[in-house]
PDB file of C-alpha atoms in Angstrom:
ATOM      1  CA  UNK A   1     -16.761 148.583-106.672  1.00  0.00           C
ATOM      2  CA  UNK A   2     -20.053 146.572-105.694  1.00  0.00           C
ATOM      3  CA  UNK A   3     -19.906 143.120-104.633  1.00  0.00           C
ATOM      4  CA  UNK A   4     -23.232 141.131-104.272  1.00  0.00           C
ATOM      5  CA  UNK A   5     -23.204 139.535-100.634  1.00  0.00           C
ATOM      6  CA  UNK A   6     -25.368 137.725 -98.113  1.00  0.00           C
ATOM      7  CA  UNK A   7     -27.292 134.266 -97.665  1.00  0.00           C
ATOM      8  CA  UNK A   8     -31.036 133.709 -98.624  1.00  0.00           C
ATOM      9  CA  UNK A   9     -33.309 134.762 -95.547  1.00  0.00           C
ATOM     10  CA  UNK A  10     -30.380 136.112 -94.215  1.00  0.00           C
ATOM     11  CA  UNK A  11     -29.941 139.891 -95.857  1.00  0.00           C
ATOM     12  CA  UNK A  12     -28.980 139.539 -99.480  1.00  0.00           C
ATOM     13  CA  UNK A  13     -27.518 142.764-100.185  1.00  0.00           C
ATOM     14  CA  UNK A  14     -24.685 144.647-102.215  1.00  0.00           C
ATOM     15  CA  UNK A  15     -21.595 146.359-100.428  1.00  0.00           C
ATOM     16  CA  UNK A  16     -19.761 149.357-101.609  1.00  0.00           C
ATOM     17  CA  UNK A  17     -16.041 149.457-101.661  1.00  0.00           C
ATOM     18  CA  UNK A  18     -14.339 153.175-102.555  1.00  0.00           C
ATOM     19  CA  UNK A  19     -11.556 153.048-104.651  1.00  0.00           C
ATOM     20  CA  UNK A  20      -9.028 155.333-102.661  1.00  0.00           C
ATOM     21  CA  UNK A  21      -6.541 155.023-105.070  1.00  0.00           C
ATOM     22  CA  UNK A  22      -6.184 155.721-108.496  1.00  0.00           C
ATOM     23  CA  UNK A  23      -7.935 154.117-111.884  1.00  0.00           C
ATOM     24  CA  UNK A  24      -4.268 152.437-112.604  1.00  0.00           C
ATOM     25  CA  UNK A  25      -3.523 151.437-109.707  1.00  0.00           C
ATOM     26  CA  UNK A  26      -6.688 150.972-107.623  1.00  0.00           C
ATOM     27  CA  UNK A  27      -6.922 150.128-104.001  1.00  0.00           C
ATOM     28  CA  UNK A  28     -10.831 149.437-102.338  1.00  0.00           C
ATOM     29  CA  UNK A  29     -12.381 150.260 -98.859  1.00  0.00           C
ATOM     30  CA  UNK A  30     -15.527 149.060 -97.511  1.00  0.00           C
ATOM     31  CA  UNK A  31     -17.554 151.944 -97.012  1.00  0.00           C
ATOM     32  CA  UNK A  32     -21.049 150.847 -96.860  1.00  0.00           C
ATOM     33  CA  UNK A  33     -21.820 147.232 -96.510  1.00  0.00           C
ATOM     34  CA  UNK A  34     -25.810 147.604 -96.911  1.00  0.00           C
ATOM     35  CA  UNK A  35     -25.553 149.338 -99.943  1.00  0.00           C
ATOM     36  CA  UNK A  36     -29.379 151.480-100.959  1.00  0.00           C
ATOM     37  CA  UNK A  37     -30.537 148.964 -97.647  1.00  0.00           C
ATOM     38  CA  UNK A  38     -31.225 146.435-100.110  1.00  0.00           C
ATOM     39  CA  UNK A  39     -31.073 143.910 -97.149  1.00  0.00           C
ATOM     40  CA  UNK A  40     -34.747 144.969 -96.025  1.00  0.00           C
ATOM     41  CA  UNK A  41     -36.301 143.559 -99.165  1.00  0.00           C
ATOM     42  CA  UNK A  42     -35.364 139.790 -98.598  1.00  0.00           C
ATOM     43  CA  UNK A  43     -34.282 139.437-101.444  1.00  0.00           C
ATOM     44  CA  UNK A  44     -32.961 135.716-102.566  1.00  0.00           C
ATOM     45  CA  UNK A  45     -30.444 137.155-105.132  1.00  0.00           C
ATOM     46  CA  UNK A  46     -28.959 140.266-106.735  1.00  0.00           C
ATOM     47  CA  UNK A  47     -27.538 141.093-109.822  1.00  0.00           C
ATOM     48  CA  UNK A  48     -26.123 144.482-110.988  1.00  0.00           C
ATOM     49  CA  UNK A  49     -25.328 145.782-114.354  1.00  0.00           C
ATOM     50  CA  UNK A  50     -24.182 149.726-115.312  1.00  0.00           C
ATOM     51  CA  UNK A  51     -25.750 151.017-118.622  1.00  0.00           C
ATOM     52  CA  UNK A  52     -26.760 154.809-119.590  1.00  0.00           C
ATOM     53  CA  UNK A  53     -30.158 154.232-119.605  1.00  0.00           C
ATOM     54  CA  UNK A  54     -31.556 157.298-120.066  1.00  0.00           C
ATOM     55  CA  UNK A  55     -28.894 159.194-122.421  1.00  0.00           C
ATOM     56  CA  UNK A  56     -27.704 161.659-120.006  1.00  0.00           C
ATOM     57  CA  UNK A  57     -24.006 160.190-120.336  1.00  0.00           C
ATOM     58  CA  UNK A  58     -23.978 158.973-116.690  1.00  0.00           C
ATOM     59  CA  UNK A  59     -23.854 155.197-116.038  1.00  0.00           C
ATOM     60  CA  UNK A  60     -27.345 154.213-114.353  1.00  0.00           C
ATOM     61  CA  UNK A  61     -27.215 151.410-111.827  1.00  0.00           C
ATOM     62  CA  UNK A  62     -29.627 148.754-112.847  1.00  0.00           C
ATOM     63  CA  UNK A  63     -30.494 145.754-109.814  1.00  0.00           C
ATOM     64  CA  UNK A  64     -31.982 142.804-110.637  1.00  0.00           C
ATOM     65  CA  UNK A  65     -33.753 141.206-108.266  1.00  0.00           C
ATOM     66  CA  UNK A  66     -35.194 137.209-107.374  1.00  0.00           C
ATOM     67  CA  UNK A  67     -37.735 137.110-104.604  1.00  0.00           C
ATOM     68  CA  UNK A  68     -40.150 134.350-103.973  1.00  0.00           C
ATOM     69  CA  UNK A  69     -39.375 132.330-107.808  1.00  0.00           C
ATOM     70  CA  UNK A  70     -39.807 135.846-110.102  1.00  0.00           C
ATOM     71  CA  UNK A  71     -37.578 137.999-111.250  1.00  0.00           C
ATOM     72  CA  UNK A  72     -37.358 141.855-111.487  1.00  0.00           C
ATOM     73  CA  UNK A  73     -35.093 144.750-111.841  1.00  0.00           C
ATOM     74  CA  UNK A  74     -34.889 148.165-110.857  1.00  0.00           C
ATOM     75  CA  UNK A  75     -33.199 151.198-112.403  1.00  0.00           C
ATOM     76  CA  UNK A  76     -31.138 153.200-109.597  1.00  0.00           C
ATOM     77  CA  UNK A  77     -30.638 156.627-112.253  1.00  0.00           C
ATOM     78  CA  UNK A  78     -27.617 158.424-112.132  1.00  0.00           C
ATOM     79  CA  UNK A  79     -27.968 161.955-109.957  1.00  0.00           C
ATOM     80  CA  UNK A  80     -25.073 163.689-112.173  1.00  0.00           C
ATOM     81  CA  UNK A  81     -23.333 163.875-108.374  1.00  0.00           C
ATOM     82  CA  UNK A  82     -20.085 161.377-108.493  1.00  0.00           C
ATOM     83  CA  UNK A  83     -19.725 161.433-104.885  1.00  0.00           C
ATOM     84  CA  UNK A  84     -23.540 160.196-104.458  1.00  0.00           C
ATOM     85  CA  UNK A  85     -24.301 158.849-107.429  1.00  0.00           C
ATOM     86  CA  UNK A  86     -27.391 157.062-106.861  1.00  0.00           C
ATOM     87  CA  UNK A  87     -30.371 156.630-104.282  1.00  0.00           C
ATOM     88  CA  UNK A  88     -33.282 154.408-103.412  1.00  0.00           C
ATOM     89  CA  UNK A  89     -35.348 157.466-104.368  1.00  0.00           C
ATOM     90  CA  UNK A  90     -34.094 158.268-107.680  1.00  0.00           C
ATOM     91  CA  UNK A  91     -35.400 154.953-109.490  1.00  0.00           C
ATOM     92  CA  UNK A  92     -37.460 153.507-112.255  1.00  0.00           C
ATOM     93  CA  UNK A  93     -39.141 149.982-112.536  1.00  0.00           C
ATOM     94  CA  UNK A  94     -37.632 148.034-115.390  1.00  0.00           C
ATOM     95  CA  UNK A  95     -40.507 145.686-116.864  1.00  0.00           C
ATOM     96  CA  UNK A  96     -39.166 142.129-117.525  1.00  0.00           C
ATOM     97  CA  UNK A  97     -40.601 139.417-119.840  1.00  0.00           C
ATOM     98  CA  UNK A  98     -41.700 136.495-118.057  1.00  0.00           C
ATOM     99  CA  UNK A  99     -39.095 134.473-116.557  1.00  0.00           C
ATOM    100  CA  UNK A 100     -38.056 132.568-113.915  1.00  0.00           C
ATOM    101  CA  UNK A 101     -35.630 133.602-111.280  1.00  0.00           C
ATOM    102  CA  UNK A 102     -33.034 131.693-112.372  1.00  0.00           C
ATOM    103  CA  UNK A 103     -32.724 133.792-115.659  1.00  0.00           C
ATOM    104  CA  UNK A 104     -29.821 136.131-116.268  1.00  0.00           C
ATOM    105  CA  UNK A 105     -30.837 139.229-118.423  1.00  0.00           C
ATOM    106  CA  UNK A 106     -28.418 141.715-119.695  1.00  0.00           C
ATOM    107  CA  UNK A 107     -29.659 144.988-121.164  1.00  0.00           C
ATOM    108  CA  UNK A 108     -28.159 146.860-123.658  1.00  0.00           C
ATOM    109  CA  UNK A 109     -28.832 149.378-126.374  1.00  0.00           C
ATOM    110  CA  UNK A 110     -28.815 149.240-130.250  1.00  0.00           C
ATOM    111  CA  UNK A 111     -29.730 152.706-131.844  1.00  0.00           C
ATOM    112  CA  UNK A 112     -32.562 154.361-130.508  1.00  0.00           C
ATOM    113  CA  UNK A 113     -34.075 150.336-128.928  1.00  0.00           C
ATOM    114  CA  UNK A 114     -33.246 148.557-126.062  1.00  0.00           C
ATOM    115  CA  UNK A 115     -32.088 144.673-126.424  1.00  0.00           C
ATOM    116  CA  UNK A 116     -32.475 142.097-123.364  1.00  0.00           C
ATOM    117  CA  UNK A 117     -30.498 138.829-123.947  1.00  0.00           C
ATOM    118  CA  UNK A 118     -31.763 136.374-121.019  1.00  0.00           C
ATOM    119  CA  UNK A 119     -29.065 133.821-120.035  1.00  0.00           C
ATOM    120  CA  UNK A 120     -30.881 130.306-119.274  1.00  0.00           C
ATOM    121  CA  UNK A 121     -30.238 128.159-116.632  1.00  0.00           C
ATOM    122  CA  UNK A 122     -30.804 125.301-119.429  1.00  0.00           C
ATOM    123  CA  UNK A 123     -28.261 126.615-121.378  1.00  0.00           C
ATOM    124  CA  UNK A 124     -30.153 128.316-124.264  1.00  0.00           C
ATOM    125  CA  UNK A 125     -30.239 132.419-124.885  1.00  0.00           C
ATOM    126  CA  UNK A 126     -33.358 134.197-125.496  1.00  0.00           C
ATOM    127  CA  UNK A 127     -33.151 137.456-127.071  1.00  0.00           C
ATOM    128  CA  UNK A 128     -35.479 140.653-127.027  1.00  0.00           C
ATOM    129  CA  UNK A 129     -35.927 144.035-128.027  1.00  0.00           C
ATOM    130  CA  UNK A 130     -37.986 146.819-127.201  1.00  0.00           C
ATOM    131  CA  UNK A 131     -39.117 150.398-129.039  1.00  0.00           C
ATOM    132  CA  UNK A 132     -38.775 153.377-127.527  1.00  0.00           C
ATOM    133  CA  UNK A 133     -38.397 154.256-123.561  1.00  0.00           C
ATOM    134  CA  UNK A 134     -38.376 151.673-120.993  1.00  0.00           C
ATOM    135  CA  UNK A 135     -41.735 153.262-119.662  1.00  0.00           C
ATOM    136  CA  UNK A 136     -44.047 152.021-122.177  1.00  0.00           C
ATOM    137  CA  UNK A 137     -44.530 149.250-124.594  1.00  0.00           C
ATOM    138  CA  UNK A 138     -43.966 145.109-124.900  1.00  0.00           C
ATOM    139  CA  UNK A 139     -40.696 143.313-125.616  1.00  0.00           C
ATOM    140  CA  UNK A 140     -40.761 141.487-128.484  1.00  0.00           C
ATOM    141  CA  UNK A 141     -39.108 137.938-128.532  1.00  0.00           C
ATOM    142  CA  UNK A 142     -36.519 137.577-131.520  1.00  0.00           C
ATOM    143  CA  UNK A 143     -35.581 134.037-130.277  1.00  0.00           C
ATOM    144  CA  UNK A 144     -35.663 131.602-127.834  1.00  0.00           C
ATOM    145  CA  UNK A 145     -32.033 129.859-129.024  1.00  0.00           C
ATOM    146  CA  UNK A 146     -30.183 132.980-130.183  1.00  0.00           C
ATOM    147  CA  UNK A 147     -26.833 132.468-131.429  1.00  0.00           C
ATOM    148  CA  UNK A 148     -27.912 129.019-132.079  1.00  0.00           C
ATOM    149  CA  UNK A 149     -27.539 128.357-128.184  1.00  0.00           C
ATOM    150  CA  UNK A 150     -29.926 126.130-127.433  1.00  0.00           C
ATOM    151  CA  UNK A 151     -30.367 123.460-124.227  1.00  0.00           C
ATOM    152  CA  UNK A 152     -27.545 121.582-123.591  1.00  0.00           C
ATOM    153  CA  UNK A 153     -26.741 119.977-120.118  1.00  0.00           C
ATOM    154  CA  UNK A 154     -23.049 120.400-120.387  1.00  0.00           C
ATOM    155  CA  UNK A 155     -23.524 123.990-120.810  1.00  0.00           C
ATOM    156  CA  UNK A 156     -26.338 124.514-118.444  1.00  0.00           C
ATOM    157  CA  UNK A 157     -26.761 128.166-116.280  1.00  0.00           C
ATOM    158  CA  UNK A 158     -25.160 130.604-119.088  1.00  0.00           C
ATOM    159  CA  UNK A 159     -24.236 133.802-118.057  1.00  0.00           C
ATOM    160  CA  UNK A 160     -23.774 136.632-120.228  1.00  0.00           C
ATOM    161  CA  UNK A 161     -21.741 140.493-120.035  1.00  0.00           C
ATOM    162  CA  UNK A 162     -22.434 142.962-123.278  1.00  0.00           C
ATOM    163  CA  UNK A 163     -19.850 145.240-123.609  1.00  0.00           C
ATOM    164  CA  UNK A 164     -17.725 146.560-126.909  1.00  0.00           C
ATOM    165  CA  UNK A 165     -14.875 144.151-125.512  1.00  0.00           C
ATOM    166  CA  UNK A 166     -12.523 144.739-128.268  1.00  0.00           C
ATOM    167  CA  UNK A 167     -12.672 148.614-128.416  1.00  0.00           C
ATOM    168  CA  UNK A 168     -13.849 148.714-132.310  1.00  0.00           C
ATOM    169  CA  UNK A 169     -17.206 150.552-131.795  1.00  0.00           C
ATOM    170  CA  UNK A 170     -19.646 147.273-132.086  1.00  0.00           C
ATOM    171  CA  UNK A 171     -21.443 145.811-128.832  1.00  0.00           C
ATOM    172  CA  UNK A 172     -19.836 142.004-128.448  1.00  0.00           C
ATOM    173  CA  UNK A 173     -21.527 139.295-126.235  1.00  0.00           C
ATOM    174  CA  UNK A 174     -19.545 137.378-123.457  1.00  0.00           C
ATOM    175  CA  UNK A 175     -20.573 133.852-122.212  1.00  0.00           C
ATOM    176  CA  UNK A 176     -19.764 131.715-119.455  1.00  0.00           C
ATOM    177  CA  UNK A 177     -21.571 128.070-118.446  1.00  0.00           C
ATOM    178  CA  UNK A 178     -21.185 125.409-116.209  1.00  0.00           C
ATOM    179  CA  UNK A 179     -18.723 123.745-118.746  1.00  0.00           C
ATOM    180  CA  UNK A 180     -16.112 126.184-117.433  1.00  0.00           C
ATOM    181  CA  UNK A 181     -16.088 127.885-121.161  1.00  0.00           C
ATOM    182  CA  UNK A 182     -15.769 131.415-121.975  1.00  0.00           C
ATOM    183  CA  UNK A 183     -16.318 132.656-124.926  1.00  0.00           C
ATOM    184  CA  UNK A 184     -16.902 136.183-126.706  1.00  0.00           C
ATOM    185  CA  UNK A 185     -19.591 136.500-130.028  1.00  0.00           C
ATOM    186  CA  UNK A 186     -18.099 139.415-131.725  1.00  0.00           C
ATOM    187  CA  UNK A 187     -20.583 141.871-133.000  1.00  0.00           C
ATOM    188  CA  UNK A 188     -23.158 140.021-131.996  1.00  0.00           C
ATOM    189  CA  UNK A 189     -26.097 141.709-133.333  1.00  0.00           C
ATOM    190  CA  UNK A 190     -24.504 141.186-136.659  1.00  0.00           C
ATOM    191  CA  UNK A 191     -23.112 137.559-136.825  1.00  0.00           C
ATOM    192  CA  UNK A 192     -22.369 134.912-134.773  1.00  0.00           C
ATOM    193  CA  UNK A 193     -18.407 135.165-135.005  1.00  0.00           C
ATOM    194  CA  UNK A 194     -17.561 132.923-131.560  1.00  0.00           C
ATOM    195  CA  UNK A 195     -14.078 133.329-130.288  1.00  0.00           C
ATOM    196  CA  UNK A 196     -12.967 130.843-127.563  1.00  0.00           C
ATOM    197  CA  UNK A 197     -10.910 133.463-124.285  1.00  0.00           C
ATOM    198  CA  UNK A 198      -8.249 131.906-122.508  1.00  0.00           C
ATOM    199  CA  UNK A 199      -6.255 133.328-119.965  1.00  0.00           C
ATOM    200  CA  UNK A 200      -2.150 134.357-120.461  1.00  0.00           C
ATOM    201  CA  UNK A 201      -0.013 133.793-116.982  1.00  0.00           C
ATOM    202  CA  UNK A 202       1.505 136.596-115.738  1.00  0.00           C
ATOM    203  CA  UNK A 203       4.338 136.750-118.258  1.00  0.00           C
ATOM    204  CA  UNK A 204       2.102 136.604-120.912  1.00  0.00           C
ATOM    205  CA  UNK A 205       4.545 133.535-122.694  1.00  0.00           C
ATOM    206  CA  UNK A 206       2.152 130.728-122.118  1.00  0.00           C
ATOM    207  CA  UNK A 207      -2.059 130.504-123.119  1.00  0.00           C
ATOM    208  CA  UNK A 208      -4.380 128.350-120.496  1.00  0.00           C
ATOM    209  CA  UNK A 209      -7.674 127.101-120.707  1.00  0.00           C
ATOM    210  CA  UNK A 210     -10.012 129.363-118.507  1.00  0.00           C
ATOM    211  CA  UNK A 211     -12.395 127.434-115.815  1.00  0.00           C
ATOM    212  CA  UNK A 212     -14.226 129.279-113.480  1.00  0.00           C
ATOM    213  CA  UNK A 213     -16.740 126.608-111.981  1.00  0.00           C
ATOM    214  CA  UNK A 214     -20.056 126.384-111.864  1.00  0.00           C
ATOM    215  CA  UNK A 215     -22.755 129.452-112.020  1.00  0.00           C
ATOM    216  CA  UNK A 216     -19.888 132.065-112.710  1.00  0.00           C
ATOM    217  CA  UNK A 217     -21.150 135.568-113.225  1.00  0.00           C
ATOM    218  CA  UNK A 218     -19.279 137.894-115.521  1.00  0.00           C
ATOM    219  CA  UNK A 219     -19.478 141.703-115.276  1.00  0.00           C
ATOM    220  CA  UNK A 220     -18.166 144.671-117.890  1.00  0.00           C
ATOM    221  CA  UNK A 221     -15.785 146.821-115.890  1.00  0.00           C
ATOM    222  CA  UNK A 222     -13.744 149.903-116.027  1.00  0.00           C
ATOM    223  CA  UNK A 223     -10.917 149.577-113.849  1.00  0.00           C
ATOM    224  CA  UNK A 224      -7.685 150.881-115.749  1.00  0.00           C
ATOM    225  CA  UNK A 225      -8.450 153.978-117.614  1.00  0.00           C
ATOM    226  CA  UNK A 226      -8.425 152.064-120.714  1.00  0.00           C
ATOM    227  CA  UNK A 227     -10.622 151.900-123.718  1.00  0.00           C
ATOM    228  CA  UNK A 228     -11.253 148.235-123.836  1.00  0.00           C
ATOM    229  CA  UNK A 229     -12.839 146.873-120.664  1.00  0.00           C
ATOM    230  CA  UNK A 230     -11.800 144.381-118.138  1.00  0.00           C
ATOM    231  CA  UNK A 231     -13.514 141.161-117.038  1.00  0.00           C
ATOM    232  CA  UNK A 232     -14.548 140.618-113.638  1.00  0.00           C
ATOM    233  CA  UNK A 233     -15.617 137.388-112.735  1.00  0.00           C
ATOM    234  CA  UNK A 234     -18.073 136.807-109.784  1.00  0.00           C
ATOM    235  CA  UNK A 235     -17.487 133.273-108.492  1.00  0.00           C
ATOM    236  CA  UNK A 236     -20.069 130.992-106.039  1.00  0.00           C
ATOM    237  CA  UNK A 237     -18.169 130.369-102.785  1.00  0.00           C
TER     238      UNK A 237
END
């Protein structure tokens, strides 16, 4: 498990926690709390997303990065070794569109292309897509308000988490705002089929209305040995 940690000016970084016991029943230790010494960059804030990126069925470790008002990412590539999966040696530079560092991209594939949905701190979602390798070539913008989510105060810093959340074999988009909403647009790249989540207590007899505060971040992951991922939801403390 990574967790992003740290202050601005004062070592943003990402920690490491080992998962010592099983993928049911998991149990995490700190094992390296400067995690690829990401704390030497001065960085003013990180944000981590796992995608094969280059098709060698190993999840790649991509970093994006804010430093002085822009935005960039790195690719940390998969070495194939699970105990030491990835390095600040083994990387590739991930060329961004122009935006500011309050943006929050998501990259994904669709067929043989890469797609970048940009979550705005204004509320509205840009969407791109890109031929070919991440090497070479230009995104192209598809939209500015994709999913017909435009500017709107009461929804302002949307945050977004592609992942095939229902298990059916199409990519589905999961958003989060200041409102405290969560919702999930279904097959995204297809139609804009927008399902409102809300949690279940513990019993499961009784639906609630999910709030998670402002400038919640929510990441895909993998934590039970189940097809259909979890939800993990970074919160501002």
């Amino acid at each position: 498990m990574f967790i992003g940690t740290g202050k601005i000016g004062a070592g943003v970084t990402i920690q490491f926690y080992n998962n010592t016991g099983s993928p049911t029943n998991p149990s995490c230790e700190l094992e390296n709390a400067n995690y690829l010494g990401l704390s030497s960059e001065e960085l003013e804030s990180i944000r981590v997303q796992f995608l094969d990126v280059n098709e060698d069925l190993n999840k790649d470790f991509v970093v994006y990065k804010a430093k002085e008002s822009v935005l960039s990412a790195t690719v940390y590539l998969h070495s194939g070794n699970q105990l030491e999966p990835y390095s600040a040696t083994n990387t590739l530079v991930l060329p961004l569109p122009s935006i500011d560092q309050w943006g929050a991209p998501a990259l994904f594939k669709s067929g043989n292309n890469f797609g970048l949905l940009i979550g705005k701190q204004n509320g509205s979602l840009s969407y791109y897509t890109r031929s070919g390798s991440l090497e070479s070539g230009e995104w192209q913008l598809i939209s500015d308000t994709y999913l017909d989510l435009v500017e709107d105060y009461t929804k302002r810093n949307l945050r977004i988490a592609v992942a095939d959340w229902n298990a059916n074999g199409t990519l589905d988009m999961l958003s989060a705002d200041d409102s405290g909403d969560v919702n999930v647009y279904e097959d995204f790249l297809s139609k804009k089929e927008v399902h409102k989540v809300y949690g279940l207590t513990e019993d499961k007899a009784q639906q609630f209305v999910l709030d998670f505060g402002n400038l919640a971040n929510p990441t895909v992951a993998n934590l039970y040995g189940t097809q259909e991922p979890v939800l993990a939801m970074g919160l501002l403390q």
